Short mmCIF file of C-alpha atoms and ligand atoms in Angstrom, two decimals:
data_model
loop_
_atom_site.label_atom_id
_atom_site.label_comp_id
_atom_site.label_asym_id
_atom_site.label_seq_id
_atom_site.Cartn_x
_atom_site.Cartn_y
_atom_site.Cartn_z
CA UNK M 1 106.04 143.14 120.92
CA UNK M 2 106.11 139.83 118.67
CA UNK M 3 110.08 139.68 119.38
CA UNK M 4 110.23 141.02 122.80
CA UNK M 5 107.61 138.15 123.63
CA UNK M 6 109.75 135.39 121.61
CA UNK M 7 113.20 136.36 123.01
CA UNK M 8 112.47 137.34 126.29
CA UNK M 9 108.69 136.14 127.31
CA UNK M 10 109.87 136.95 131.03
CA UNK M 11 110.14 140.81 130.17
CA UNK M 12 107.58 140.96 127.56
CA UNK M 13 104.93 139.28 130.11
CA UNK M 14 106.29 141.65 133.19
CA UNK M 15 105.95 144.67 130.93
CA UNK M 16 102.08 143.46 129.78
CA UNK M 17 101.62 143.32 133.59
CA UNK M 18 103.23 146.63 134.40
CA UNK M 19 100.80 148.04 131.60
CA UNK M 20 97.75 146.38 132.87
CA UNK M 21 98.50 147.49 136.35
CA UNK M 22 98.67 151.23 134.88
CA UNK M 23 95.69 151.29 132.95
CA UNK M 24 93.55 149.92 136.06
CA UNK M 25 94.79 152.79 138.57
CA UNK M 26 94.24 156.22 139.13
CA UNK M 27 97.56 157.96 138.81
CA UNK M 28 98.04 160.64 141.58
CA UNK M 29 101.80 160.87 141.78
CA UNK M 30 102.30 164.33 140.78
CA UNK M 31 105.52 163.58 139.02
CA UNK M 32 104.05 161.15 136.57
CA UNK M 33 102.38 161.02 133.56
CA UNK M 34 101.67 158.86 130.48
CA UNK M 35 103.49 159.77 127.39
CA UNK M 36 101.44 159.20 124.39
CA UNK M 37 101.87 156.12 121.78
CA UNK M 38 103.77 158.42 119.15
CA UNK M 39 106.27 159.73 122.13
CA UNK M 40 106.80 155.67 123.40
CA UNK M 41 106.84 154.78 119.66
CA UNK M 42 110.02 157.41 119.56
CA UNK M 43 111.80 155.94 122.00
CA UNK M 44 111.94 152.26 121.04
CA UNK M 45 113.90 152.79 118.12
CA UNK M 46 116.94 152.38 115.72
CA UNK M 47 117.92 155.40 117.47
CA UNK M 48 119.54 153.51 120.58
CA UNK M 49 122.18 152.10 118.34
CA UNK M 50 123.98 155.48 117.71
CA UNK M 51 126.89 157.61 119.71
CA UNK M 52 126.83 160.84 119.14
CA UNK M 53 129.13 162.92 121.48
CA UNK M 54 128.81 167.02 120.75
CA UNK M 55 126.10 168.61 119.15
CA UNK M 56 124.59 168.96 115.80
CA UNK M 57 127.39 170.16 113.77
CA UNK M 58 130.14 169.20 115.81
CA UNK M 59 130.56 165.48 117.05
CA UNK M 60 133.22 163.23 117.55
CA UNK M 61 131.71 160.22 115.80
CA UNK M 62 130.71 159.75 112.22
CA UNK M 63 127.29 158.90 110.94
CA UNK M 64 125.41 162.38 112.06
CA UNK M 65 123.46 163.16 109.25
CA UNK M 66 120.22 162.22 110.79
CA UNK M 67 120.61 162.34 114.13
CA UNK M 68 122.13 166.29 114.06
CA UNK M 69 118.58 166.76 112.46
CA UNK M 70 116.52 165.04 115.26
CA UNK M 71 118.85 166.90 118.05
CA UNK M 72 117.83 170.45 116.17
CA UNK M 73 114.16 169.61 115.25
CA UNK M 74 114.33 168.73 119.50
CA UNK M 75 116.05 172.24 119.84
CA UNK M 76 113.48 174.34 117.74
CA UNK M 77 110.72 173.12 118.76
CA UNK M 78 111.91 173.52 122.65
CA UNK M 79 113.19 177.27 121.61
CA UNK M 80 110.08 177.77 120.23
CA UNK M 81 107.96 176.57 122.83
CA UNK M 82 109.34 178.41 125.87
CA UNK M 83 110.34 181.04 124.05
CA UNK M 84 114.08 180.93 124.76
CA UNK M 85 117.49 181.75 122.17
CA UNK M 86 118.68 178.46 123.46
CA UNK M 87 118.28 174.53 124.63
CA UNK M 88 119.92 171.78 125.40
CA UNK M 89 118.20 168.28 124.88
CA UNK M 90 121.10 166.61 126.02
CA UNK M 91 120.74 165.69 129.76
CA UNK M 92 119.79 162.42 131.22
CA UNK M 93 117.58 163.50 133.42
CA UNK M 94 116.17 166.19 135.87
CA UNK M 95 119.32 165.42 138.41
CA UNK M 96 122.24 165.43 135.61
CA UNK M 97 120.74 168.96 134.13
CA UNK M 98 120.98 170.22 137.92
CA UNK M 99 124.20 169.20 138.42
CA UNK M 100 125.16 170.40 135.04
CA UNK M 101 123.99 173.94 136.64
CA UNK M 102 126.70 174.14 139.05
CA UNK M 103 129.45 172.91 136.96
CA UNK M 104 128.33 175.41 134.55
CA UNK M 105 128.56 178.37 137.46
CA UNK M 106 130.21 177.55 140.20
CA UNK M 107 133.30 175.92 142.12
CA UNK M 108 133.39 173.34 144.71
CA UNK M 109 132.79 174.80 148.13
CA UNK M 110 130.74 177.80 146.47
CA UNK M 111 127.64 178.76 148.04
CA UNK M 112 124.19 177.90 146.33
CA UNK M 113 120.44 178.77 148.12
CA UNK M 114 117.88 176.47 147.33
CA UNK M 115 114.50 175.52 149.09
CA UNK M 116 114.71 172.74 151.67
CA UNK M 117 113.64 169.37 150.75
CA UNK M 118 111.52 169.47 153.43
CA UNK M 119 110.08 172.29 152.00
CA UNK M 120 109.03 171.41 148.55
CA UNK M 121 112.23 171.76 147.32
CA UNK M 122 114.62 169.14 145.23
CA UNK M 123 117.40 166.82 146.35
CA UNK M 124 119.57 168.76 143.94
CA UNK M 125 119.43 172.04 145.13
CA UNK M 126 121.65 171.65 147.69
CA UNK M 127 120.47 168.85 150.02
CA UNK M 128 122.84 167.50 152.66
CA UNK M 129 122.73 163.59 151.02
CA UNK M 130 123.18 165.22 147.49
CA UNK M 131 126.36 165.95 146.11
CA UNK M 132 125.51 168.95 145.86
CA UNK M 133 124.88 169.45 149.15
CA UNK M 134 128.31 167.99 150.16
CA UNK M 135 130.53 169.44 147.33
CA UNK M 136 128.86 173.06 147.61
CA UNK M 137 127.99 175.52 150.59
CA UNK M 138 123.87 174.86 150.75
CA UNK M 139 121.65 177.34 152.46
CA UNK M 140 118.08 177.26 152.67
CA UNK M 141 115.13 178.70 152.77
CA UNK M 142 111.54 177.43 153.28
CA UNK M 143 107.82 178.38 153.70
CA UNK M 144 106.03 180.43 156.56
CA UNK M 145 104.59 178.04 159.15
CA UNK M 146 101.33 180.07 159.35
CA UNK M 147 100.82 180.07 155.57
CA UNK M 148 103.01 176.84 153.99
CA UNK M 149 103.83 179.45 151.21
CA UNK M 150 107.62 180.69 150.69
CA UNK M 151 107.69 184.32 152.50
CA UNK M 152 110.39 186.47 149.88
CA UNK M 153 111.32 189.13 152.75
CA UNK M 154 113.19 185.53 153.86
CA UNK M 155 114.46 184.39 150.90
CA UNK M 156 116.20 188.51 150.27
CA UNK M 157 117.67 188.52 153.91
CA UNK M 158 119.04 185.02 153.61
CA UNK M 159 120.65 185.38 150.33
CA UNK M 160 121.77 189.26 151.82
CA UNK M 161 123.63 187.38 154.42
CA UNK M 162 124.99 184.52 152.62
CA UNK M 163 125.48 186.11 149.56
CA UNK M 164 124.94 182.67 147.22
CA UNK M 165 126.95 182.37 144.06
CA UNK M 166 123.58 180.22 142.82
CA UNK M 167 120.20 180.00 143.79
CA UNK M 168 117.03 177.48 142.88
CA UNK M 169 113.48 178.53 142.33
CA UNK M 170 111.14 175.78 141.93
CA UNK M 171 110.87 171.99 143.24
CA UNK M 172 109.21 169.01 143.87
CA UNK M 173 106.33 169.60 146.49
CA UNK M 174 105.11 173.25 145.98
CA UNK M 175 101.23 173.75 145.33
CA UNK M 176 101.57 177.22 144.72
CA UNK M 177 103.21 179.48 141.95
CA UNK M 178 106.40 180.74 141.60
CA UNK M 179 107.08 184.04 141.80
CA UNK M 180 109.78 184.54 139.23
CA UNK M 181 110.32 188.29 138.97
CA UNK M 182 110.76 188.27 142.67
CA UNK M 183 113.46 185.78 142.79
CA UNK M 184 115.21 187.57 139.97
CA UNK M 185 115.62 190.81 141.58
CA UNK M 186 116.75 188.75 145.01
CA UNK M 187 119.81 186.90 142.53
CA UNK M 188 120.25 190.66 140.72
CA UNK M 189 120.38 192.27 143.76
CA UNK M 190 123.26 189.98 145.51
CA UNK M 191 124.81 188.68 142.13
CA UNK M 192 123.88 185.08 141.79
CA UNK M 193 122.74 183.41 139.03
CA UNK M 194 118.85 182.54 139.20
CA UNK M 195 118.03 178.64 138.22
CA UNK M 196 114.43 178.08 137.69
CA UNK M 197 113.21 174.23 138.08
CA UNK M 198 110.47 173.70 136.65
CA UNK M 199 110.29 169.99 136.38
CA UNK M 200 107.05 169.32 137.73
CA UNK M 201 105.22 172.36 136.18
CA UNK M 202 106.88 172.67 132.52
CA UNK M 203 103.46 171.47 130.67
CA UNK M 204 101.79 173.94 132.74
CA UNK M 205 104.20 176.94 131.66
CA UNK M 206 104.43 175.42 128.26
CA UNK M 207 100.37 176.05 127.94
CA UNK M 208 100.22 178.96 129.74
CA UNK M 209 98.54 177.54 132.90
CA UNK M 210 101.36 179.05 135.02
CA UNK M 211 103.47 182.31 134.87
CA UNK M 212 106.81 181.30 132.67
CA UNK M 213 110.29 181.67 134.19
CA UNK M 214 111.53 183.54 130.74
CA UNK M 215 112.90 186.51 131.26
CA UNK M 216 113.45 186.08 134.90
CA UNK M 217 115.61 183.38 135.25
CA UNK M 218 119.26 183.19 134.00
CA UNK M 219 118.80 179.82 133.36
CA UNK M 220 115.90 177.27 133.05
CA UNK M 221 116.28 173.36 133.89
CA UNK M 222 113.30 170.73 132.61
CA UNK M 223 112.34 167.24 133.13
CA UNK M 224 110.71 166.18 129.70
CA UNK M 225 107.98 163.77 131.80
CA UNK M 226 105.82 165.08 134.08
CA UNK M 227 103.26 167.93 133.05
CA UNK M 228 104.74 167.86 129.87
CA UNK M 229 104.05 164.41 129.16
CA UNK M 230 107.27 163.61 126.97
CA UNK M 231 109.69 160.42 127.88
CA UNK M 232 112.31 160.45 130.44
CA UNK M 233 114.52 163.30 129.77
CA UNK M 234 115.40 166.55 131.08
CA UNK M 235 116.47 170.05 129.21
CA UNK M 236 118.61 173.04 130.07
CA UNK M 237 117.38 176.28 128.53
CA UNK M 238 118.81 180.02 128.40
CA UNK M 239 117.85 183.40 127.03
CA UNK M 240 122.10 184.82 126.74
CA UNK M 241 124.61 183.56 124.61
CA UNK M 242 127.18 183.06 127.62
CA UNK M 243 125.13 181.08 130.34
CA UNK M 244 124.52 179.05 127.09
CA UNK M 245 127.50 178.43 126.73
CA UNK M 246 128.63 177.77 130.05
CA UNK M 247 125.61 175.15 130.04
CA UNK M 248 126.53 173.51 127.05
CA UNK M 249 130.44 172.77 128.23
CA UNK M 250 129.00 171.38 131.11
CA UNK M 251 126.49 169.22 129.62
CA UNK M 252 129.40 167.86 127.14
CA UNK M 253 131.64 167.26 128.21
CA UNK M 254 131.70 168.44 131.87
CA UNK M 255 128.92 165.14 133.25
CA UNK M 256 127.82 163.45 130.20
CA UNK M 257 129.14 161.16 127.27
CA UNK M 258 126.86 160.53 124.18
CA UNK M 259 123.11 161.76 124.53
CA UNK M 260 120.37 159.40 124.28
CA UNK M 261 119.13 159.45 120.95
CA UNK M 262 116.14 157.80 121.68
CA UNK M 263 115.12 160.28 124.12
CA UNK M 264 116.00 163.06 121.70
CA UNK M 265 113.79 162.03 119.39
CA UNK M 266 110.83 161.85 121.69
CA UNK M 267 111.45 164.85 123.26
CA UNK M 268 111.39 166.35 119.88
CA UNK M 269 107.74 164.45 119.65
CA UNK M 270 106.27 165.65 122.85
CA UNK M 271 107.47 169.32 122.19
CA UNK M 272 105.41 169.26 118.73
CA UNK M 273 102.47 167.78 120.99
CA UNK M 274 102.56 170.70 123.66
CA UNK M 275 102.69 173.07 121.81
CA UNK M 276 98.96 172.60 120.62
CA UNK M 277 95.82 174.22 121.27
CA UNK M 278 94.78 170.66 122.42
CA UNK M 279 97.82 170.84 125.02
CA UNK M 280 97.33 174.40 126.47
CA UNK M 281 93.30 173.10 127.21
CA UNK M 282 94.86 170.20 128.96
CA UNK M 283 97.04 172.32 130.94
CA UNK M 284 94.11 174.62 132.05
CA UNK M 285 92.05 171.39 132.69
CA UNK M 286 95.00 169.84 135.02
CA UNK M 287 94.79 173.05 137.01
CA UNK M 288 90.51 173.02 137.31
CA UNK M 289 91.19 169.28 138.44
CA UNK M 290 93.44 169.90 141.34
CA UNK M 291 91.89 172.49 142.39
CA UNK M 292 88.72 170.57 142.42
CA UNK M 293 90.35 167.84 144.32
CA UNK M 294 91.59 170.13 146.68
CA UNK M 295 88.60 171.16 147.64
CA UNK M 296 86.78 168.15 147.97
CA UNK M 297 89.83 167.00 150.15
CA UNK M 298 89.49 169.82 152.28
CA UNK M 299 86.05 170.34 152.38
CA UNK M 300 86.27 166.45 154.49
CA UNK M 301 88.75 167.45 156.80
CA UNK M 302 92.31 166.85 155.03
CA UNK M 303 94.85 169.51 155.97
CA UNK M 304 96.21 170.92 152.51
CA UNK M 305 99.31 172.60 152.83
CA UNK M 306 98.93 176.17 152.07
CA UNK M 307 95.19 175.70 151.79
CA UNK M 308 95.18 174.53 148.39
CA UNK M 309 96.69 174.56 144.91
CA UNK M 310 97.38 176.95 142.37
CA UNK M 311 98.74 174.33 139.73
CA UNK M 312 98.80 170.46 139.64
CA UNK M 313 100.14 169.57 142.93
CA UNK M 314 98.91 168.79 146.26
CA UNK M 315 100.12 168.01 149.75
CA UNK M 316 98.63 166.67 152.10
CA UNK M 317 99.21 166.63 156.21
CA UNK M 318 97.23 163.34 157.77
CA UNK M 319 98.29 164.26 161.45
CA UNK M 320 94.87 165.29 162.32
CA UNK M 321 93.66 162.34 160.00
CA UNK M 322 95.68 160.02 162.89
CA UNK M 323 97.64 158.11 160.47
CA UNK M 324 100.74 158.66 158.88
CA UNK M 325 101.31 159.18 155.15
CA UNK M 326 103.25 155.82 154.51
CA UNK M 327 100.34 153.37 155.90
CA UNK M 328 97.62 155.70 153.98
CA UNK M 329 99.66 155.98 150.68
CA UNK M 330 100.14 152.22 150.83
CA UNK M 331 96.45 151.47 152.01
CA UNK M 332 95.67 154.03 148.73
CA UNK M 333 98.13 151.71 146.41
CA UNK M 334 95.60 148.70 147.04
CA UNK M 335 92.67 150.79 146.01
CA UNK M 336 94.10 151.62 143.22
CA UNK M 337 94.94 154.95 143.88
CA UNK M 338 98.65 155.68 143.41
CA UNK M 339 99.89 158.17 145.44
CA UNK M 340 103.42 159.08 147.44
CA UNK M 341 104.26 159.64 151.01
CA UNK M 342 105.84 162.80 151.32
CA UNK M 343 107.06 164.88 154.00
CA UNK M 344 105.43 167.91 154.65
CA UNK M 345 107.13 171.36 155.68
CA UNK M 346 107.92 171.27 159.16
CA UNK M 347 107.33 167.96 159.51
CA UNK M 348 108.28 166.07 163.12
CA UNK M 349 108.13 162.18 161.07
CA UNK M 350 111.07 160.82 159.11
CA UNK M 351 111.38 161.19 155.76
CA UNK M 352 111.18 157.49 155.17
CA UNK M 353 107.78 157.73 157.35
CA UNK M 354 106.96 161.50 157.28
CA UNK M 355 103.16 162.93 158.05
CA UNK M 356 102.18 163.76 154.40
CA UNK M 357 100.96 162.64 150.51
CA UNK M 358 101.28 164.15 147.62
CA UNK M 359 98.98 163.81 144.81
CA UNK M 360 99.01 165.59 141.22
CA UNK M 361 96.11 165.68 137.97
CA UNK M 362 98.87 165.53 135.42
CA UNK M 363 98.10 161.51 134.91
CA UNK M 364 94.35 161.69 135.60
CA UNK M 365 93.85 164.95 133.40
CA UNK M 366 95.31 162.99 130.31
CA UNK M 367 92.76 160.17 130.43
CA UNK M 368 90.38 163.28 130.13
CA UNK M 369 88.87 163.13 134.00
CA UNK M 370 87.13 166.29 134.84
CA UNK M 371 86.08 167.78 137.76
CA UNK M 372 82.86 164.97 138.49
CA UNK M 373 86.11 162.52 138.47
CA UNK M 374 87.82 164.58 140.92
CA UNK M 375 85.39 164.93 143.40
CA UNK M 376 84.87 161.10 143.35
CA UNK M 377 88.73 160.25 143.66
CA UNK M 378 88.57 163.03 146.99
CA UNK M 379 85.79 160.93 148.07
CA UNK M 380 87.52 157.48 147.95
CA UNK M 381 91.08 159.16 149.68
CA UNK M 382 89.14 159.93 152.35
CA UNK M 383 87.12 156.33 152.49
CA UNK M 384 90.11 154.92 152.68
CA UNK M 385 92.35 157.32 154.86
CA UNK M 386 89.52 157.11 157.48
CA UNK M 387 88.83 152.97 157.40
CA UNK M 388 92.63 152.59 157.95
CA UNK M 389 93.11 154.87 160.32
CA UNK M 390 90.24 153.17 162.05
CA UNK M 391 92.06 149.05 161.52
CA UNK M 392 92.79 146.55 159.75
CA UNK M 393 89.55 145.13 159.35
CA UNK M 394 87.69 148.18 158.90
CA UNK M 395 90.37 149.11 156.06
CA UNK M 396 89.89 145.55 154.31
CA UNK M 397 86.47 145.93 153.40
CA UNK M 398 86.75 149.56 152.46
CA UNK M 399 89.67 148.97 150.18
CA UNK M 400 88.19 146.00 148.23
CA UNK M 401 84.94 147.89 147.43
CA UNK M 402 86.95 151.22 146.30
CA UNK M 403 89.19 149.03 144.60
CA UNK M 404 86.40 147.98 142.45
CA UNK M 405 85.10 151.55 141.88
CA UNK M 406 88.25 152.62 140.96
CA UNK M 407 88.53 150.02 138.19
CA UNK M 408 84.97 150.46 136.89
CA UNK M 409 86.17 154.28 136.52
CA UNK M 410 89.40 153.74 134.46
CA UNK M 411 87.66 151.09 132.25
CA UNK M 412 85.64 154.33 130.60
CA UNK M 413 89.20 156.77 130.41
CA UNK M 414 91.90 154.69 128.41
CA UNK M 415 95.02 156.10 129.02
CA UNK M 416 97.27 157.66 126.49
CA UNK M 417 100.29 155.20 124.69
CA UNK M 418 98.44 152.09 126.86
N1 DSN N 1 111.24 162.17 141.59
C1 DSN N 1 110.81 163.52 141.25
C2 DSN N 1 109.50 163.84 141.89
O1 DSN N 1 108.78 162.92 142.19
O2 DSN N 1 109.18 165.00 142.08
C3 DSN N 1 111.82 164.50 141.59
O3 DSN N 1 113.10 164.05 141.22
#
């Protein structure tokens, strides 16, 4: 960074920090990751300069002839992965490609069914504080109280009696899998077009760690960053010609202007990278991790939602722990363990102070932890959880000694593109 550090030694020495301070914690937010050094390498380039408005072939500005490459190597490689006749590189991120969704298939006031944010599900699928919530008719469904898993006889006599034009599968807090083919014959049966978000759980689908929404789902939206460990981007994918379409026109130039180049590029990057026998092994591995973790967290007394985890997420419920989530996530944060506070389904807190954390192996997996890792990190969560639930002084001591564990531990698993 020999100009970044000449021109702007305020930035360069806040983005050394910002590095430092990721390569001496253990990442547990479950929509994070670290994008490797070819990916980050991708993104600071040349590439930022350019406009390119339309698609590869068909653009409003001159000077395409390498960029309409990058956008279709980006395309293959996505087609290719997922197995789908078409992608769309093009949106900004996971909320833009959502929103893209409903331009693409329905009209304001329209009713779409999505799972609660409560839930597990995702501000965009119809929230009340989204736009989407308050430019579309959102219903909801949820998860059994007895079980924390989403109960299908629901989600068929809710979308029987609302009849939604649109409904989301996936989201943001859901430990267990998806049941595609279910959800498909719930839209077939009442018409609506199925939307699969699989943000947090692409790198799993991408190495066959979890069931793929292709052939299920009319339509397919992506972050590129989480499990599949690309940069900040998002994708829109489709197996017809018309929802293609439709996705496309909404993309460009329905929400967005010119696509970020940058982000193309390493999109195009991390693609080639999962689609690896190295990446389906890490995929597995994230899975054998949180389900490790799981079960060291609820073999000391942690209240999992749903029991456990069938992919790379878990939530947590610290009621019976006496604390909330936001004290023990930020007591966590000065061990070194990052986590978020999260609320958990039918949760009595606010979301800005709800019960619950949510952890994921997505981060911790690519420094190559295992399962001995695992148990030690379920170990320290509950050292810490317990000794702040307990006080302040009780926490102080506690926190400084894991603190120090925790850095001895990353010293020996470098993390990738640090
Ligand atoms: N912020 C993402 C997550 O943490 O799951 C969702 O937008």
């Amino acid at each position: 960074m020999s100009s970044l550090n000449s021109v702007d030694p305020q930035i360069a020495e806040l983005i050394k920090a910002e590095e430092r301070r990721q390569a001496d914690t253990v990442k547990l937010i479950a929509s994070e990751n670290y994008a490797s050094k070819a990916v980050l390498e991708a993104t600071g380039t040349v590439l930022t300069n350019k406009y390119s408005e339309g698609y590869p072939g068909k653009r409003y500005y001159e000077g395409q002839q390498v960029i309409d490459q990058i956008e279709i190597l980006a395309i293959e490689r996505a087609k290719s992965l997922f197995g789908v006749n078409h992608a769309n590189v093009q949106p900004y991120s996971g909320s833009p490609a959502n929103l893209a969704i409903y331009l693409a298939f329905l009209k304001p006031g329209e009713t779409v069914m999505g799972m609660g944010l409560p839930f597990g599900g995702h501000l965009t699928h119809g929230w009340s504080v989204s736009a989407t919530g308050k430019w579309f008719n959102p219903v909801r469904y949820g998860v059994r109280q007895d079980t924390g898993r989403v109960d299908m006889d629901e989600v068929r006599e809710i979308a029987l009696r609302e009849r939604p034009k649109l409904i989301f599968c996936g989201g943001t807090a859901i430990p267990r899998t998806i049941d595609f083919p279910a959800f498909a014959e719930i839209a077939r049966e009442v018409g609506a077009v199925l939307a699969a978000d699989i943000a947090h759980i692409a790198g799993l689908v991408a190495g066959g760690a979890h069931p793929s929404p292709v052939g299920h789902a009319d339509v397919i939206s992506t972050t590129t960053h989480k499990t599949l460990r690309g940069p900040r981007g998002a994708m829109l994918m489709a197996t017809s010609d018309e929802h293609a379409t439709a996705l496309n026109k909404a993309v460009f130039p329905g929400l967005q202007g010119g696509p970020h180049n940058h982000t193309t590029a390493a999109i195009a990057v991390a693609l080639k990278e999962a689609a690896t026998d190295e990446f389906k092994d890490y995929a597995r591995q994230v899975v054998m991790n949180a389900q490790a973790l799981a079960e060291e967290l609820s073999g000391r007394g942690f209240d999992l939602v749903s029991g456990g985890t069938d992919n790379h997420l878990i939530l947590f419920d610290l009621t019976p722990k006496g604390i909330g989530g936001k004290p023990a996530a930020q007591a966590l944060d000065k061990a070194g363990l990052e986590t978020n506070y999260n609320s958990v389904p039918f949760d009595t807190r606010k979301p800005f102070d709800p019960s619950g954390i949510r952890i994921g192996t997505a981060g911790v997996t690519s420094r190559g932890m295992g399962v001995a890792e695992m148990r030690q990190i379920g170990a320290w969560i509950d050292q810490v959880v317990s000794a702040v639930a307990k006080g302040e002084d009780e926490a102080k001591h506690v926190i400084t000694r894991v603190h120090g564990e925790v850095t001895e531990l990353t010293s020996h698993f470098p993390a990738p593109g640090l």
